[in-house]
Amino acid sequence: MTVGPSAREGIILGMNRIYLDYAATTPMRPEVVDAMEPFFNDSFGNPSSIHTYGQQAKAALDNARDIIANGIGADSSEVTFTSGGTEADNLALIGVMMANRDKGNHLITTQIEHDAILNSAKFLELIGMRATYLPVDKYGQVSAQQVAEAIEPDTVLVSVMHANNEVGTIQPIEAISAVTKEKGVLLHTDCVQTFGQLPVNVDRLGADLISLSSHKIYGPKGIGALYIRNGVSIQPVLHGGGQERAKRSGTENVPAIVGFGEAARILFNVRESESKRLTTLRDLIRFEIERRIPNVKLNGHPTDRLPNNVNYSFAGVEGQALLLNLDLAGIAASSGSACSAGSVEPSHVLKALNLPDFYIRSALRLSLGRLTREADISEVLEVLEKTCERLRLLAGSSLSAV
Ligand code: PLP
C-alpha cells in the first residue's frame, strides 16, 4: 500500500494502489481543497463586481497571482490565468504570431513538443504562417545552434519546451534564450512539466512567455497561466468582457485560481527537497531496472532529465499489455503522454528520437511524486521484472532477434 503523509491523501489516491503517473496529473493536496472551498460557497462573487462579494473574490485572485508571479520572478501584471497548460500554449503561439504579423510570419518549434504546441503551430500554418519543427538528437535535445541556424529574417517566435513530458529531457533554454535575445526574436517555453520539479525563473530562463499548469503541481485541473513579459504584444484568443487585462476574457474561475495559488505556495516550500528525494528514487529505479531486466533501453537524456521521470523500452514487450498488467497489479503508469492515451498511434516523441519500432512500442513511463516511497519502488520493480519476463515468454519473443 502507498504510505502517504496523511490519511486523507491515502483515501484520495485509493488503497492498495501505487500511482506512478504524476506527469499526467497529481492528486490535490488537502490544503488546496480547503483553500478553494469558501469560494464555492460564501465568497462566490464575480471578481469584476464592485460590491463586497466581488471585491473578496478579486482579493483572492490577486493573492494567487502574486504568489505565482513572485515564485517565477515576474511582476503580477505579467501573469494571465488560463484554463490550463493547453490554453496557455495556444495563447502564446497564436496570440504572439497574430499580434506581430507586421514583423513576420515564421515560427520555430521542435518535433517533440506537446500537442498543444504542435497543433497550434499547425493551425497557424493553416492560416498562412510558416512553422519549422526542429529535429532533436537521440536524447531528445535541441541545441541553441540549431535554433540560431533556423532563425530567418521573418521569424517572430521560438517555442521550445523546458522539459519533455514523455522522456523527461531538459532543454538548454538559457542557451537558446541567449540566441533569441541576440537575434531579436521572442522565446516561449512550456514549463508545465518543470514547474513542479525545477526552479522556473523568468529572467534566468530568459523567456518572454512561459506556460504553467496547476494540475501538475497538486492543484486543481482546468487552470493554468501564461507569463507574458511586459512589452510583448499578444492578441487574445478568447474575446469577451476584457478580463485578465484584456488578454483572456471570461469570468475567472476563482476557486480554481485560489487552488492553483495555494498549490504553488506549498510547492515553493517543498520543491527543492522533493526534487532531491525523487532524484534518488529515480536513480534507484534506473539502477535496478538495468540490473534486473535484460534488453532494456533508457529513453531520454541520461543526466539532463526531470528528477521524477523514468522512461524505458523493454524490447519484445508490448507497451499496452505491460500497462494493463501493471494496472491489474495495482500500479498506475503510462506508455507515453496521457493526453494521447487511448490512442494506439506511436508516440511522436519516441519517433523523433529515431528509435526502432520495437523500442517505441515497448516504452513505459514511470513518473514519481510526493506520495512515492522507497517501499513502493521495491514492489514496482518486482512486478515489473516478473511481468516483463512473462510477457516476453508469451510473445515468444526471441530476444536475440531484437
Ligand atoms: N504541456 C505539457 C508539456 C504537458 O505535459 C501538458 C499536459 O500533459 C500540457 C502542456 C497541457 O496542460 P493541461 O493539461 O493543463 O491543458
CSV table of C-alpha atoms and ligand atoms in Angstrom, one decimal:
chain,number,residue,atom,x,y,z
A,1,MET,CA,0.0,0.0,0.0
A,2,THR,CA,1.1,3.5,-0.7
A,3,VAL,CA,2.0,5.2,2.6
A,4,GLY,CA,1.1,8.8,2.3
A,5,PRO,CA,1.8,11.6,4.6
A,6,SER,CA,-1.9,11.9,5.6
A,7,ALA,CA,-4.9,9.6,5.8
A,8,ARG,CA,-6.8,11.9,3.6
A,9,GLU,CA,-4.3,11.7,0.8
A,10,GLY,CA,-4.3,7.9,1.1
A,11,ILE,CA,-8.1,8.0,0.6
A,12,ILE,CA,-7.8,10.4,-2.4
A,13,LEU,CA,-5.4,8.0,-4.1
A,14,GLY,CA,-7.3,4.8,-3.2
A,15,MET,CA,-6.0,2.0,-1.2
A,16,ASN,CA,-3.5,-0.7,-2.2
A,17,ARG,CA,-2.6,1.1,-5.4
A,18,ILE,CA,0.7,2.7,-6.4
A,19,TYR,CA,0.4,5.8,-8.5
A,20,LEU,CA,3.4,6.4,-10.8
A,21,ASP,CA,1.8,8.8,-13.3
A,22,TYR,CA,2.4,12.2,-11.7
A,23,ALA,CA,3.5,13.6,-15.1
A,24,ALA,CA,-0.1,13.0,-16.3
A,25,THR,CA,-1.7,14.6,-13.2
A,26,THR,CA,-1.3,14.9,-9.5
A,27,PRO,CA,-3.7,14.4,-6.6
A,28,MET,CA,-4.9,17.7,-5.0
A,29,ARG,CA,-3.4,18.5,-1.6
A,30,PRO,CA,-6.0,18.6,1.2
A,31,GLU,CA,-4.8,22.2,2.0
A,32,VAL,CA,-5.7,23.1,-1.6
A,33,VAL,CA,-9.2,21.7,-1.4
A,34,ASP,CA,-9.7,23.6,1.9
A,35,ALA,CA,-8.4,26.9,0.4
A,36,MET,CA,-10.8,26.5,-2.5
A,37,GLU,CA,-13.9,25.6,-0.5
A,38,PRO,CA,-15.1,29.1,0.6
A,39,PHE,CA,-15.0,30.3,-3.0
A,40,PHE,CA,-17.7,27.8,-3.9
A,41,ASN,CA,-19.9,29.0,-1.1
A,42,ASP,CA,-19.8,32.2,0.9
A,43,SER,CA,-17.2,34.0,-1.2
A,44,PHE,CA,-18.9,33.2,-4.6
A,45,GLY,CA,-18.6,36.7,-6.0
A,46,ASN,CA,-17.6,37.7,-9.5
A,47,PRO,CA,-14.2,39.5,-9.2
A,48,SER,CA,-15.4,42.1,-11.7
A,49,SER,CA,-18.2,43.2,-9.4
A,50,ILE,CA,-17.6,46.3,-7.3
A,51,HIS,CA,-19.6,45.1,-4.2
A,52,THR,CA,-18.1,43.3,-1.3
A,53,TYR,CA,-18.7,39.8,-2.7
A,54,GLY,CA,-16.8,40.8,-5.9
A,55,GLN,CA,-14.0,42.5,-4.0
A,56,GLN,CA,-13.5,39.4,-1.8
A,57,ALA,CA,-13.1,37.3,-5.0
A,58,LYS,CA,-10.8,39.9,-6.6
A,59,ALA,CA,-8.6,40.0,-3.5
A,60,ALA,CA,-8.3,36.2,-3.6
A,61,LEU,CA,-7.5,36.3,-7.3
A,62,ASP,CA,-4.8,39.0,-6.8
A,63,ASN,CA,-3.3,37.0,-3.9
A,64,ALA,CA,-3.0,33.8,-6.1
A,65,ARG,CA,-1.5,35.9,-8.9
A,66,ASP,CA,1.1,37.4,-6.5
A,67,ILE,CA,2.2,34.0,-5.2
A,68,ILE,CA,2.7,32.6,-8.7
A,69,ALA,CA,4.4,35.8,-10.0
A,70,ASN,CA,6.8,36.0,-7.0
A,71,GLY,CA,7.6,32.3,-7.4
A,72,ILE,CA,8.8,32.8,-11.0
A,73,GLY,CA,10.4,36.2,-10.5
A,74,ALA,CA,7.8,38.0,-12.5
A,75,ASP,CA,5.6,41.1,-11.9
A,76,SER,CA,1.9,40.2,-11.1
A,77,SER,CA,0.8,42.1,-14.2
A,78,GLU,CA,2.7,39.6,-16.3
A,79,VAL,CA,0.7,36.6,-15.2
A,80,THR,CA,-2.5,35.8,-17.1
A,81,PHE,CA,-4.7,33.0,-15.9
A,82,THR,CA,-5.9,30.5,-18.5
A,83,SER,CA,-7.9,27.3,-18.4
A,84,GLY,CA,-4.7,25.2,-18.3
A,85,GLY,CA,-1.4,24.5,-20.0
A,86,THR,CA,-3.2,23.8,-23.3
A,87,GLU,CA,-4.8,27.2,-23.4
A,88,ALA,CA,-1.6,28.9,-22.3
A,89,ASP,CA,0.3,27.2,-25.2
A,90,ASN,CA,-2.4,28.2,-27.7
A,91,LEU,CA,-2.4,31.8,-26.4
A,92,ALA,CA,1.4,32.0,-26.6
A,93,LEU,CA,1.7,30.8,-30.1
A,94,ILE,CA,-1.5,32.1,-31.8
A,95,GLY,CA,-1.6,35.3,-29.7
A,96,VAL,CA,2.0,36.3,-30.4
A,97,MET,CA,2.0,35.3,-34.1
A,98,MET,CA,-1.3,37.2,-34.7
A,99,ALA,CA,-0.2,40.3,-32.9
A,100,ASN,CA,3.2,40.5,-34.6
A,101,ARG,CA,2.2,40.0,-38.2
A,102,ASP,CA,4.0,43.2,-39.2
A,103,LYS,CA,7.3,41.7,-38.0
A,104,GLY,CA,6.9,38.4,-39.9
A,105,ASN,CA,5.1,35.1,-40.1
A,106,HIS,CA,7.6,32.4,-39.2
A,107,LEU,CA,7.6,30.3,-36.0
A,108,ILE,CA,10.2,27.8,-34.8
A,109,THR,CA,9.5,24.9,-32.5
A,110,THR,CA,10.6,21.3,-32.1
A,111,GLN,CA,9.3,17.9,-33.1
A,112,ILE,CA,8.9,16.8,-29.5
A,113,GLU,CA,6.6,19.5,-28.2
A,114,HIS,CA,3.3,18.7,-26.5
A,115,ASP,CA,0.3,18.5,-28.9
A,116,ALA,CA,-0.9,21.9,-27.5
A,117,ILE,CA,2.1,23.5,-29.2
A,118,LEU,CA,2.3,21.2,-32.3
A,119,ASN,CA,-1.4,21.6,-33.1
A,120,SER,CA,-1.3,25.4,-32.5
A,121,ALA,CA,1.6,25.6,-34.9
A,122,LYS,CA,-0.3,23.5,-37.5
A,123,PHE,CA,-3.3,25.9,-37.1
A,124,LEU,CA,-1.0,28.8,-37.8
A,125,GLU,CA,0.2,27.1,-40.9
A,126,LEU,CA,-3.4,26.6,-41.9
A,127,ILE,CA,-3.9,30.3,-41.9
A,128,GLY,CA,-0.9,31.0,-43.9
A,129,MET,CA,2.0,31.3,-41.5
A,130,ARG,CA,5.2,29.2,-41.6
A,131,ALA,CA,6.5,26.8,-39.0
A,132,THR,CA,9.8,25.0,-38.7
A,133,TYR,CA,9.8,21.8,-36.5
A,134,LEU,CA,13.4,21.3,-35.4
A,135,PRO,CA,14.6,17.7,-35.0
A,136,VAL,CA,16.2,16.5,-31.8
A,137,ASP,CA,19.2,14.3,-31.0
A,138,LYS,CA,18.9,10.8,-29.7
A,139,TYR,CA,18.3,12.0,-26.2
A,140,GLY,CA,15.6,14.4,-27.3
A,141,GLN,CA,17.6,17.6,-27.0
A,142,VAL,CA,17.7,20.5,-29.4
A,143,SER,CA,20.8,22.8,-29.4
A,144,ALA,CA,21.0,26.6,-29.3
A,145,GLN,CA,23.0,26.4,-32.5
A,146,GLN,CA,20.1,24.6,-34.3
A,147,VAL,CA,17.8,27.4,-33.2
A,148,ALA,CA,20.3,30.1,-34.4
A,149,GLU,CA,20.6,28.4,-37.8
A,150,ALA,CA,16.8,28.2,-38.2
A,151,ILE,CA,16.1,31.9,-37.5
A,152,GLU,CA,15.2,33.8,-40.6
A,153,PRO,CA,14.5,37.5,-41.1
A,154,ASP,CA,10.8,37.0,-40.7
A,155,THR,CA,11.0,34.7,-37.6
A,156,VAL,CA,8.9,36.1,-34.8
A,157,LEU,CA,8.8,33.4,-32.1
A,158,VAL,CA,10.7,30.3,-31.0
A,159,SER,CA,8.9,27.9,-28.7
A,160,VAL,CA,10.9,25.1,-27.0
A,161,MET,CA,9.6,23.2,-24.0
A,162,HIS,CA,11.6,23.4,-20.8
A,163,ALA,CA,11.4,19.6,-20.3
A,164,ASN,CA,9.6,16.9,-22.2
A,165,ASN,CA,6.6,15.2,-20.7
A,166,GLU,CA,7.3,11.7,-22.0
A,167,VAL,CA,11.0,11.2,-21.8
A,168,GLY,CA,11.9,13.9,-19.3
A,169,THR,CA,14.7,15.5,-21.3
A,170,ILE,CA,15.5,19.1,-20.2
A,171,GLN,CA,16.3,21.6,-22.9
A,172,PRO,CA,19.1,24.2,-22.8
A,173,ILE,CA,16.6,27.1,-22.5
A,174,GLU,CA,19.2,29.6,-21.1
A,175,ALA,CA,21.5,29.0,-24.1
A,176,ILE,CA,18.5,29.2,-26.5
A,177,SER,CA,17.4,32.5,-25.0
A,178,ALA,CA,20.8,34.0,-25.4
A,179,VAL,CA,20.4,33.3,-29.2
A,180,THR,CA,16.8,34.6,-29.4
A,181,LYS,CA,17.8,37.8,-27.5
A,182,GLU,CA,20.7,38.4,-29.8
A,183,LYS,CA,18.6,37.9,-32.8
A,184,GLY,CA,15.6,40.0,-31.5
A,185,VAL,CA,13.2,37.0,-31.6
A,186,LEU,CA,10.7,36.2,-28.9
A,187,LEU,CA,11.0,33.0,-26.8
A,188,HIS,CA,8.2,30.9,-25.4
A,189,THR,CA,8.9,27.9,-23.2
A,190,ASP,CA,6.3,25.3,-21.9
A,191,CYS,CA,7.2,24.8,-18.3
A,192,VAL,CA,4.2,22.6,-17.5
A,193,GLN,CA,6.4,19.6,-16.5
A,194,THR,CA,9.3,21.6,-14.9
A,195,PHE,CA,7.4,24.0,-12.7
A,196,GLY,CA,6.8,21.2,-10.1
A,197,GLN,CA,10.3,20.0,-10.2
A,198,LEU,CA,12.9,22.7,-11.0
A,199,PRO,CA,13.3,26.4,-10.4
A,200,VAL,CA,11.4,28.3,-13.1
A,201,ASN,CA,12.6,31.9,-13.1
A,202,VAL,CA,11.7,34.2,-16.0
A,203,ASP,CA,15.0,36.1,-16.1
A,204,ARG,CA,17.2,33.1,-15.5
A,205,LEU,CA,15.5,31.2,-18.3
A,206,GLY,CA,15.4,34.4,-20.4
A,207,ALA,CA,12.0,33.5,-21.8
A,208,ASP,CA,9.4,36.1,-22.9
A,209,LEU,CA,6.4,33.7,-22.4
A,210,ILE,CA,6.1,30.7,-20.1
A,211,SER,CA,3.2,28.2,-19.8
A,212,LEU,CA,2.2,26.7,-16.5
A,213,SER,CA,-0.5,24.2,-15.4
A,214,SER,CA,-2.0,23.8,-11.9
A,215,HIS,CA,-2.9,20.1,-12.0
A,216,LYS,CA,0.8,19.0,-12.4
A,217,ILE,CA,1.6,20.7,-9.1
A,218,TYR,CA,-1.1,19.2,-6.8
A,219,GLY,CA,-3.6,21.9,-7.7
A,220,PRO,CA,-7.0,21.6,-9.5
A,221,LYS,CA,-7.4,20.7,-13.1
A,222,GLY,CA,-8.6,23.2,-15.7
A,223,ILE,CA,-6.5,26.1,-14.6
A,224,GLY,CA,-3.1,27.4,-15.7
A,225,ALA,CA,-1.3,30.6,-16.5
A,226,LEU,CA,0.8,32.2,-19.2
A,227,TYR,CA,3.6,34.5,-18.2
A,228,ILE,CA,3.8,37.3,-20.7
A,229,ARG,CA,6.8,39.6,-20.3
A,230,ASN,CA,5.7,43.3,-20.1
A,231,GLY,CA,6.0,44.8,-23.5
A,232,VAL,CA,5.3,41.6,-25.5
A,233,SER,CA,2.3,42.2,-27.9
A,234,ILE,CA,-0.3,39.5,-27.8
A,235,GLN,CA,-3.6,39.1,-29.5
A,236,PRO,CA,-6.3,37.4,-27.3
A,237,VAL,CA,-7.7,34.1,-28.4
A,238,LEU,CA,-10.8,34.4,-26.3
A,239,HIS,CA,-12.8,37.6,-26.9
A,240,GLY,CA,-15.3,39.0,-24.5
A,241,GLY,CA,-15.5,41.2,-21.4
A,242,GLY,CA,-11.8,42.0,-21.3
A,243,GLN,CA,-10.9,40.2,-18.1
A,244,GLU,CA,-7.2,39.4,-17.3
A,245,ARG,CA,-6.1,42.8,-18.6
A,246,ALA,CA,-8.0,42.1,-21.9
A,247,LYS,CA,-5.6,39.2,-22.6
A,248,ARG,CA,-8.1,36.4,-21.7
A,249,SER,CA,-11.8,37.2,-21.5
A,250,GLY,CA,-14.3,35.2,-19.4
A,251,THR,CA,-15.3,35.3,-15.8
A,252,GLU,CA,-12.3,34.0,-13.8
A,253,ASN,CA,-12.6,30.5,-12.3
A,254,VAL,CA,-12.0,31.9,-8.8
A,255,PRO,CA,-12.0,28.6,-6.8
A,256,ALA,CA,-9.5,27.0,-9.2
A,257,ILE,CA,-7.3,30.1,-9.3
A,258,VAL,CA,-7.2,30.1,-5.5
A,259,GLY,CA,-6.4,26.4,-5.5
A,260,PHE,CA,-3.6,27.0,-8.0
A,261,GLY,CA,-2.2,29.7,-5.8
A,262,GLU,CA,-2.2,27.5,-2.7
A,263,ALA,CA,-0.6,24.6,-4.6
A,264,ALA,CA,2.1,27.0,-5.8
A,265,ARG,CA,2.6,28.3,-2.3
A,266,ILE,CA,3.2,24.8,-1.0
A,267,LEU,CA,5.3,23.9,-4.0
A,268,PHE,CA,7.8,26.7,-3.4
A,269,ASN,CA,8.4,25.4,0.2
A,270,VAL,CA,8.9,21.8,-0.8
A,271,ARG,CA,10.2,21.7,-4.4
A,272,GLU,CA,13.9,21.7,-3.7
A,273,SER,CA,13.8,18.9,-1.1
A,274,GLU,CA,11.3,16.9,-3.0
A,275,SER,CA,13.3,17.0,-6.2
A,276,LYS,CA,16.4,15.8,-4.3
A,277,ARG,CA,14.4,12.9,-2.8
A,278,LEU,CA,12.8,12.0,-6.2
A,279,THR,CA,16.2,12.1,-8.0
A,280,THR,CA,17.5,9.5,-5.5
A,281,LEU,CA,14.4,7.3,-6.1
A,282,ARG,CA,14.6,7.8,-9.8
A,283,ASP,CA,18.2,6.7,-9.9
A,284,LEU,CA,17.5,3.7,-7.8
A,285,ILE,CA,14.8,2.6,-10.2
A,286,ARG,CA,17.1,3.1,-13.1
A,287,PHE,CA,19.9,1.1,-11.5
A,288,GLU,CA,17.5,-1.8,-10.6
A,289,ILE,CA,15.8,-1.9,-13.9
A,290,GLU,CA,19.1,-2.2,-15.7
A,291,ARG,CA,20.4,-4.7,-13.2
A,292,ARG,CA,17.4,-7.0,-13.2
A,293,ILE,CA,15.8,-6.8,-16.7
A,294,PRO,CA,17.7,-7.7,-19.8
A,295,ASN,CA,17.4,-5.8,-23.1
A,296,VAL,CA,16.1,-2.5,-21.8
A,297,LYS,CA,16.8,1.0,-23.1
A,298,LEU,CA,16.6,4.3,-21.3
A,299,ASN,CA,14.7,6.9,-23.3
A,300,GLY,CA,15.6,10.5,-22.9
A,301,HIS,CA,18.8,12.1,-21.6
A,302,PRO,CA,20.8,10.2,-19.0
A,303,THR,CA,21.5,13.3,-16.9
A,304,ASP,CA,19.6,16.3,-18.2
A,305,ARG,CA,16.3,14.9,-17.2
A,306,LEU,CA,13.4,15.6,-14.8
A,307,PRO,CA,14.0,14.4,-11.3
A,308,ASN,CA,10.8,12.4,-11.4
A,309,ASN,CA,10.9,10.8,-14.8
A,310,VAL,CA,11.9,7.2,-15.7
A,311,ASN,CA,11.2,6.1,-19.3
A,312,TYR,CA,12.4,2.7,-20.5
A,313,SER,CA,11.7,0.5,-23.5
A,314,PHE,CA,11.6,-3.3,-22.9
A,315,ALA,CA,12.4,-5.0,-26.2
A,316,GLY,CA,9.9,-7.7,-27.0
A,317,VAL,CA,7.2,-6.5,-24.6
A,318,GLU,CA,4.1,-4.8,-25.9
A,319,GLY,CA,3.8,-1.5,-24.0
A,320,GLN,CA,0.0,-1.6,-23.8
A,321,ALA,CA,0.0,-5.1,-22.4
A,322,LEU,CA,2.6,-4.1,-19.9
A,323,LEU,CA,0.5,-1.1,-18.7
A,324,LEU,CA,-2.6,-3.3,-18.4
A,325,ASN,CA,-0.7,-5.9,-16.4
A,326,LEU,CA,0.8,-3.3,-14.1
A,327,ASP,CA,-2.7,-1.8,-13.6
A,328,LEU,CA,-4.0,-5.3,-12.7
A,329,ALA,CA,-1.3,-5.4,-10.1
A,330,GLY,CA,-2.3,-2.1,-8.7
A,331,ILE,CA,0.3,0.0,-10.4
A,332,ALA,CA,-0.6,3.1,-12.5
A,333,ALA,CA,2.0,4.1,-15.1
A,334,SER,CA,1.9,5.4,-18.6
A,335,SER,CA,3.2,4.4,-22.0
A,336,GLY,CA,3.6,8.0,-23.2
A,337,SER,CA,1.7,11.1,-22.7
A,338,ALA,CA,-1.7,10.7,-21.1
A,339,CYS,CA,-3.1,13.4,-23.4
A,340,SER,CA,-2.8,10.9,-26.2
A,341,ALA,CA,-3.7,7.9,-24.1
A,342,GLY,CA,-6.3,5.7,-25.7
A,343,SER,CA,-4.7,6.3,-29.0
A,344,VAL,CA,-2.6,3.5,-30.4
A,345,GLU,CA,-0.6,5.9,-32.5
A,346,PRO,CA,3.1,5.5,-31.8
A,347,SER,CA,4.4,8.4,-29.7
A,348,HIS,CA,5.6,11.3,-31.8
A,349,VAL,CA,8.3,12.0,-29.2
A,350,LEU,CA,9.8,8.5,-29.4
A,351,LYS,CA,9.6,8.6,-33.2
A,352,ALA,CA,11.5,11.9,-33.1
A,353,LEU,CA,14.3,10.1,-31.1
A,354,ASN,CA,14.7,7.8,-34.1
A,355,LEU,CA,14.0,4.7,-32.0
A,356,PRO,CA,13.3,1.5,-33.8
A,357,ASP,CA,9.7,0.4,-33.8
A,358,PHE,CA,10.2,-2.4,-31.2
A,359,TYR,CA,11.5,0.2,-28.7
A,360,ILE,CA,8.7,2.6,-29.5
A,361,ARG,CA,6.0,0.0,-28.9
A,362,SER,CA,7.6,-1.2,-25.6
A,363,ALA,CA,8.1,2.1,-23.8
A,364,LEU,CA,6.9,2.6,-20.3
A,365,ARG,CA,6.9,5.9,-18.3
A,366,LEU,CA,7.1,5.9,-14.6
A,367,SER,CA,6.7,9.4,-13.1
A,368,LEU,CA,7.2,9.8,-9.4
A,369,GLY,CA,5.7,12.3,-7.0
A,370,ARG,CA,5.1,13.4,-3.4
A,371,LEU,CA,3.5,10.2,-2.3
A,372,THR,CA,6.1,7.9,-3.8
A,373,ARG,CA,8.1,5.9,-1.2
A,374,GLU,CA,11.0,3.6,-1.5
A,375,ALA,CA,8.8,0.7,-0.4
A,376,ASP,CA,6.6,1.3,-3.5
A,377,ILE,CA,9.6,1.2,-5.7
A,378,SER,CA,10.7,-2.3,-4.4
A,379,GLU,CA,7.2,-3.6,-5.2
A,380,VAL,CA,7.0,-2.0,-8.6
A,381,LEU,CA,10.4,-3.4,-9.6
A,382,GLU,CA,9.4,-6.9,-8.6
A,383,VAL,CA,6.1,-6.7,-10.5
A,384,LEU,CA,7.9,-5.1,-13.5
A,385,GLU,CA,10.6,-7.8,-13.6
A,386,LYS,CA,8.1,-10.6,-13.5
A,387,THR,CA,5.6,-9.0,-15.9
A,388,CYS,CA,8.3,-8.4,-18.5
A,389,GLU,CA,9.5,-12.0,-18.2
A,390,ARG,CA,6.0,-13.3,-18.6
A,391,LEU,CA,5.1,-11.1,-21.5
A,392,ARG,CA,8.3,-11.9,-23.3
A,393,LEU,CA,7.6,-15.6,-22.9
A,394,LEU,CA,4.0,-15.2,-24.0
A,395,ALA,CA,5.1,-13.2,-27.1
A,396,GLY,CA,7.6,-16.0,-27.8
A,397,SER,CA,10.0,-13.2,-28.3
A,398,SER,CA,13.4,-14.3,-29.3
A,399,LEU,CA,15.5,-11.6,-27.7
A,400,SER,CA,18.4,-12.4,-29.9
A,401,ALA,CA,16.2,-11.2,-32.8
A,402,VAL,CA,16.0,-7.6,-31.5
B,1,PLP,N1,2.3,20.9,-22.0
B,1,PLP,C1,2.9,19.9,-21.4
B,1,PLP,C2,4.4,19.7,-21.5
B,1,PLP,C3,2.1,18.9,-20.8
B,1,PLP,O1,2.7,17.8,-20.2
B,1,PLP,C4,0.7,19.1,-20.7
B,1,PLP,C5,-0.2,18.1,-20.1
B,1,PLP,O2,0.1,16.9,-20.0
B,1,PLP,C6,0.2,20.3,-21.3
B,1,PLP,C7,1.0,21.2,-21.9
B,1,PLP,C8,-1.3,20.5,-21.2
B,1,PLP,O3,-1.6,21.1,-19.9
B,1,PLP,P1,-3.2,21.0,-19.4
B,1,PLP,O4,-3.4,19.5,-19.1
B,1,PLP,O5,-3.2,21.9,-18.2
B,1,PLP,O6,-4.0,21.5,-20.5
